[in-house]
């Protein structure tokens, strides 16, 4: 996570930069972006791997109007054109207030202006193994803990080997595709997805008669 430097330099990732204002919906609380994370498209955990078909960043926020400046963080933020969404497909509203020029205070500032923007580049798309079906579903896509190769199994299993001869097993791989543009349904979080060994998908709110709640289907 990179924040604004002492000289006021700006850090930006996926179109969001330090000093931007984040609003949590109409009439919601207002936050200032204090730091942005290096964009990534693979999340590695000792218990699982999440591969994204898009880059995401994380934001460090300070709540405006709080005397002690409450600190918060939003993880897994993706960009969709000129809009931004969390992993749960909840939109966050980004504004860029006017920023007063920062005067040069030294010769170094003339060489490296304080208003310069440091762009944290998005990574290249993850290199999928062409021999692996990443859409096979939970606990059917794995990564070997010894050689790092991705592979499939025909059924769910917690201990899988693919013949590399290593002494360890494998950890599950989850392949996450961003919702289609315009899809405004709420999606499961990555935490619930991995906890329940499920797919990344829209949440269906059931009703007593078995029909889906319109909230889940509304665009």
Tab-separated table of C-alpha atoms in Angstrom:
chain	number	residue	atom	x	y	z
A	1	UNK	CA	0.000	0.000	0.000
A	2	UNK	CA	1.432	3.351	-1.034
A	3	UNK	CA	0.297	6.654	0.431
A	4	UNK	CA	1.043	10.236	-0.427
A	5	UNK	CA	4.613	11.206	0.332
A	6	UNK	CA	5.692	14.000	2.645
A	7	UNK	CA	6.127	16.326	-0.323
A	8	UNK	CA	2.532	15.738	-1.445
A	9	UNK	CA	3.307	13.409	-4.329
A	10	UNK	CA	0.340	11.504	-5.717
A	11	UNK	CA	0.024	7.740	-6.103
A	12	UNK	CA	-2.577	6.304	-8.508
A	13	UNK	CA	-3.852	2.834	-9.420
A	14	UNK	CA	-6.744	1.849	-11.712
A	15	UNK	CA	-7.785	5.504	-11.977
A	16	UNK	CA	-8.036	6.158	-8.209
A	17	UNK	CA	-5.382	8.305	-6.579
A	18	UNK	CA	-4.433	9.613	-3.161
A	19	UNK	CA	-6.516	12.645	-2.262
A	20	UNK	CA	-9.612	11.387	-4.080
A	21	UNK	CA	-12.895	11.346	-2.192
A	22	UNK	CA	-14.912	8.151	-1.760
A	23	UNK	CA	-18.626	8.298	-1.010
A	24	UNK	CA	-20.511	5.282	0.262
A	25	UNK	CA	-23.724	5.920	-1.661
A	26	UNK	CA	-25.988	8.973	-1.676
A	27	UNK	CA	-25.895	10.684	1.715
A	28	UNK	CA	-23.338	8.195	2.980
A	29	UNK	CA	-20.109	8.832	4.802
A	30	UNK	CA	-17.263	10.595	3.051
A	31	UNK	CA	-13.697	9.269	3.002
A	32	UNK	CA	-10.395	10.469	1.612
A	33	UNK	CA	-8.031	8.060	-0.118
A	34	UNK	CA	-4.820	7.960	1.927
A	35	UNK	CA	-3.172	5.080	0.061
A	36	UNK	CA	-3.641	2.754	-2.895
A	37	UNK	CA	-2.339	-0.771	-3.339
A	38	UNK	CA	-0.369	-2.260	-6.203
A	39	UNK	CA	-2.920	-3.754	-8.632
A	40	UNK	CA	-2.920	-7.550	-8.763
A	41	UNK	CA	-4.756	-10.331	-10.542
A	42	UNK	CA	-3.783	-13.314	-8.397
A	43	UNK	CA	-4.307	-13.659	-4.637
A	44	UNK	CA	-2.169	-16.307	-2.964
A	45	UNK	CA	-2.989	-17.644	0.488
A	46	UNK	CA	-1.561	-20.700	2.292
A	47	UNK	CA	-5.006	-22.302	1.926
A	48	UNK	CA	-6.002	-21.285	-1.626
A	49	UNK	CA	-5.206	-19.337	-4.800
A	50	UNK	CA	-7.625	-16.873	-6.421
A	51	UNK	CA	-6.988	-16.044	-10.076
A	52	UNK	CA	-8.766	-12.954	-11.417
A	53	UNK	CA	-9.532	-12.209	-15.059
A	54	UNK	CA	-9.080	-8.505	-14.227
A	55	UNK	CA	-6.816	-6.370	-11.998
A	56	UNK	CA	-7.922	-5.153	-8.578
A	57	UNK	CA	-6.467	-2.707	-6.069
A	58	UNK	CA	-7.038	-1.887	-2.395
A	59	UNK	CA	-7.681	1.494	-0.806
A	60	UNK	CA	-6.670	2.930	2.552
A	61	UNK	CA	-9.241	5.531	3.652
A	62	UNK	CA	-9.594	8.253	6.281
A	63	UNK	CA	-13.101	9.282	7.275
A	64	UNK	CA	-13.653	12.983	6.875
A	65	UNK	CA	-15.078	14.950	9.778
A	66	UNK	CA	-13.674	12.636	12.443
A	67	UNK	CA	-11.406	14.411	14.966
A	68	UNK	CA	-9.088	11.411	15.158
A	69	UNK	CA	-9.491	10.468	11.512
A	70	UNK	CA	-10.941	6.948	11.518
A	71	UNK	CA	-8.942	4.631	9.259
A	72	UNK	CA	-10.588	2.059	6.992
A	73	UNK	CA	-9.655	-0.163	4.078
A	74	UNK	CA	-11.477	-1.453	1.008
A	75	UNK	CA	-9.939	-4.474	-0.670
A	76	UNK	CA	-10.561	-5.961	-4.116
A	77	UNK	CA	-11.637	-2.866	-6.043
A	78	UNK	CA	-11.961	-3.225	-9.813
A	79	UNK	CA	-12.535	-0.614	-12.500
A	80	UNK	CA	-15.351	-0.800	-15.043
A	81	UNK	CA	-14.933	2.095	-17.437
A	82	UNK	CA	-15.314	5.221	-15.309
A	83	UNK	CA	-16.888	3.360	-12.361
A	84	UNK	CA	-15.497	1.240	-9.542
A	85	UNK	CA	-16.875	-1.824	-7.784
A	86	UNK	CA	-15.899	-4.073	-4.895
A	87	UNK	CA	-15.632	-7.852	-5.126
A	88	UNK	CA	-19.253	-8.025	-3.901
A	89	UNK	CA	-20.147	-5.875	-6.960
A	90	UNK	CA	-21.070	-2.888	-4.777
A	91	UNK	CA	-20.316	0.429	-6.449
A	92	UNK	CA	-18.112	2.983	-4.736
A	93	UNK	CA	-18.362	6.600	-5.856
A	94	UNK	CA	-15.092	8.381	-6.568
A	95	UNK	CA	-14.663	12.151	-6.813
A	96	UNK	CA	-11.533	14.199	-7.447
A	97	UNK	CA	-11.671	17.570	-5.688
A	98	UNK	CA	-9.619	20.485	-7.022
A	99	UNK	CA	-6.081	20.352	-5.681
A	100	UNK	CA	-4.034	23.460	-5.029
A	101	UNK	CA	-0.614	23.428	-6.733
A	102	UNK	CA	2.232	22.413	-4.439
A	103	UNK	CA	5.102	24.895	-4.817
A	104	UNK	CA	8.633	23.600	-5.253
A	105	UNK	CA	10.531	23.892	-1.969
A	106	UNK	CA	13.936	22.725	-3.174
A	107	UNK	CA	16.036	22.028	-6.247
A	108	UNK	CA	14.986	18.368	-5.976
A	109	UNK	CA	11.343	19.466	-6.311
A	110	UNK	CA	12.219	21.160	-9.612
A	111	UNK	CA	13.628	17.860	-10.901
A	112	UNK	CA	10.838	15.729	-9.397
A	113	UNK	CA	7.774	18.011	-9.035
A	114	UNK	CA	5.578	17.446	-5.960
A	115	UNK	CA	2.518	17.249	-8.233
A	116	UNK	CA	3.977	14.343	-10.188
A	117	UNK	CA	1.799	11.219	-10.218
A	118	UNK	CA	3.273	7.799	-9.502
A	119	UNK	CA	1.232	5.311	-11.533
A	120	UNK	CA	1.060	1.783	-10.131
A	121	UNK	CA	0.744	-0.260	-13.294
A	122	UNK	CA	-1.726	-3.124	-13.589
A	123	UNK	CA	-0.139	-6.551	-14.101
A	124	UNK	CA	-0.273	-8.447	-17.366
A	125	UNK	CA	-3.130	-10.989	-17.559
A	126	UNK	CA	-2.451	-14.184	-15.630
A	127	UNK	CA	-0.970	-16.878	-17.846
A	128	UNK	CA	-3.533	-19.673	-17.734
A	129	UNK	CA	-2.328	-23.218	-18.307
A	130	UNK	CA	-3.956	-24.283	-21.612
A	131	UNK	CA	-4.194	-27.870	-20.319
A	132	UNK	CA	-6.316	-26.827	-17.315
A	133	UNK	CA	-10.068	-26.191	-17.253
A	134	UNK	CA	-10.286	-23.281	-14.818
A	135	UNK	CA	-14.092	-23.345	-15.034
A	136	UNK	CA	-14.298	-26.920	-13.699
A	137	UNK	CA	-15.547	-25.754	-10.313
A	138	UNK	CA	-14.550	-25.819	-6.653
A	139	UNK	CA	-11.991	-28.449	-5.611
A	140	UNK	CA	-11.467	-29.565	-9.194
A	141	UNK	CA	-8.735	-27.026	-9.983
A	142	UNK	CA	-5.551	-27.198	-7.916
A	143	UNK	CA	-2.042	-25.830	-7.588
A	144	UNK	CA	0.781	-28.154	-6.604
A	145	UNK	CA	2.535	-26.893	-3.465
A	146	UNK	CA	5.845	-28.332	-4.669
A	147	UNK	CA	6.203	-27.326	-8.329
A	148	UNK	CA	3.503	-24.629	-8.572
A	149	UNK	CA	1.730	-26.220	-11.553
A	150	UNK	CA	-2.057	-25.888	-11.927
A	151	UNK	CA	-4.015	-29.043	-12.743
A	152	UNK	CA	-7.491	-30.597	-12.704
A	153	UNK	CA	-8.964	-33.574	-10.880
A	154	UNK	CA	-12.192	-35.348	-11.828
A	155	UNK	CA	-13.728	-34.894	-8.378
A	156	UNK	CA	-13.287	-32.969	-5.114
A	157	UNK	CA	-10.369	-33.964	-2.948
A	158	UNK	CA	-8.298	-32.224	-0.305
A	159	UNK	CA	-5.107	-34.130	-1.099
A	160	UNK	CA	-4.199	-34.300	-4.755
A	161	UNK	CA	-1.010	-35.085	-6.574
A	162	UNK	CA	-0.290	-34.849	-10.280
A	163	UNK	CA	2.854	-36.857	-10.568
A	164	UNK	CA	5.665	-34.340	-9.993
A	165	UNK	CA	7.007	-36.493	-7.154
A	166	UNK	CA	6.825	-33.770	-4.484
A	167	UNK	CA	5.973	-34.784	-0.911
A	168	UNK	CA	3.189	-32.228	-0.420
A	169	UNK	CA	-0.367	-32.022	-1.664
A	170	UNK	CA	-2.133	-29.175	-3.436
A	171	UNK	CA	-4.276	-26.170	-2.621
A	172	UNK	CA	-7.523	-25.255	-4.421
A	173	UNK	CA	-7.609	-22.669	-7.189
A	174	UNK	CA	-10.611	-20.366	-7.641
A	175	UNK	CA	-11.021	-18.643	-10.990
A	176	UNK	CA	-12.930	-15.359	-10.735
A	177	UNK	CA	-14.423	-13.556	-13.718
A	178	UNK	CA	-15.741	-10.028	-13.225
A	179	UNK	CA	-19.522	-9.617	-13.565
A	180	UNK	CA	-20.673	-8.607	-17.029
A	181	UNK	CA	-20.831	-4.831	-17.594
A	182	UNK	CA	-24.210	-3.630	-16.407
A	183	UNK	CA	-24.766	-6.585	-14.052
A	184	UNK	CA	-25.624	-4.885	-10.764
A	185	UNK	CA	-26.484	-7.955	-8.709
A	186	UNK	CA	-24.650	-8.523	-5.440
A	187	UNK	CA	-21.963	-11.208	-5.646
A	188	UNK	CA	-20.492	-13.406	-2.949
A	189	UNK	CA	-17.313	-12.203	-1.259
A	190	UNK	CA	-14.017	-13.982	-1.813
A	191	UNK	CA	-13.939	-14.875	1.890
A	192	UNK	CA	-17.278	-16.723	1.683
A	193	UNK	CA	-16.369	-18.261	-1.648
A	194	UNK	CA	-13.233	-19.881	-0.260
A	195	UNK	CA	-14.796	-20.720	3.108
A	196	UNK	CA	-17.707	-22.547	1.477
A	197	UNK	CA	-15.660	-23.981	-1.427
A	198	UNK	CA	-18.132	-22.336	-3.764
A	199	UNK	CA	-18.113	-20.443	-7.012
A	200	UNK	CA	-17.903	-16.695	-7.428
A	201	UNK	CA	-21.480	-15.925	-8.416
A	202	UNK	CA	-24.444	-13.647	-7.820
A	203	UNK	CA	-26.310	-14.090	-4.561
A	204	UNK	CA	-29.918	-15.245	-4.958
A	205	UNK	CA	-32.299	-14.056	-2.269
A	206	UNK	CA	-34.996	-16.707	-1.998
A	207	UNK	CA	-38.614	-16.069	-0.993
A	208	UNK	CA	-41.034	-18.307	0.865
A	209	UNK	CA	-42.653	-19.557	-2.343
A	210	UNK	CA	-39.262	-20.410	-3.848
A	211	UNK	CA	-39.070	-17.506	-6.286
A	212	UNK	CA	-36.003	-15.266	-6.441
A	213	UNK	CA	-36.177	-11.885	-4.792
A	214	UNK	CA	-36.158	-9.113	-7.390
A	215	UNK	CA	-33.233	-7.427	-5.629
A	216	UNK	CA	-30.940	-10.145	-6.866
A	217	UNK	CA	-32.157	-9.939	-10.442
A	218	UNK	CA	-32.326	-6.164	-10.864
A	219	UNK	CA	-29.728	-4.648	-13.129
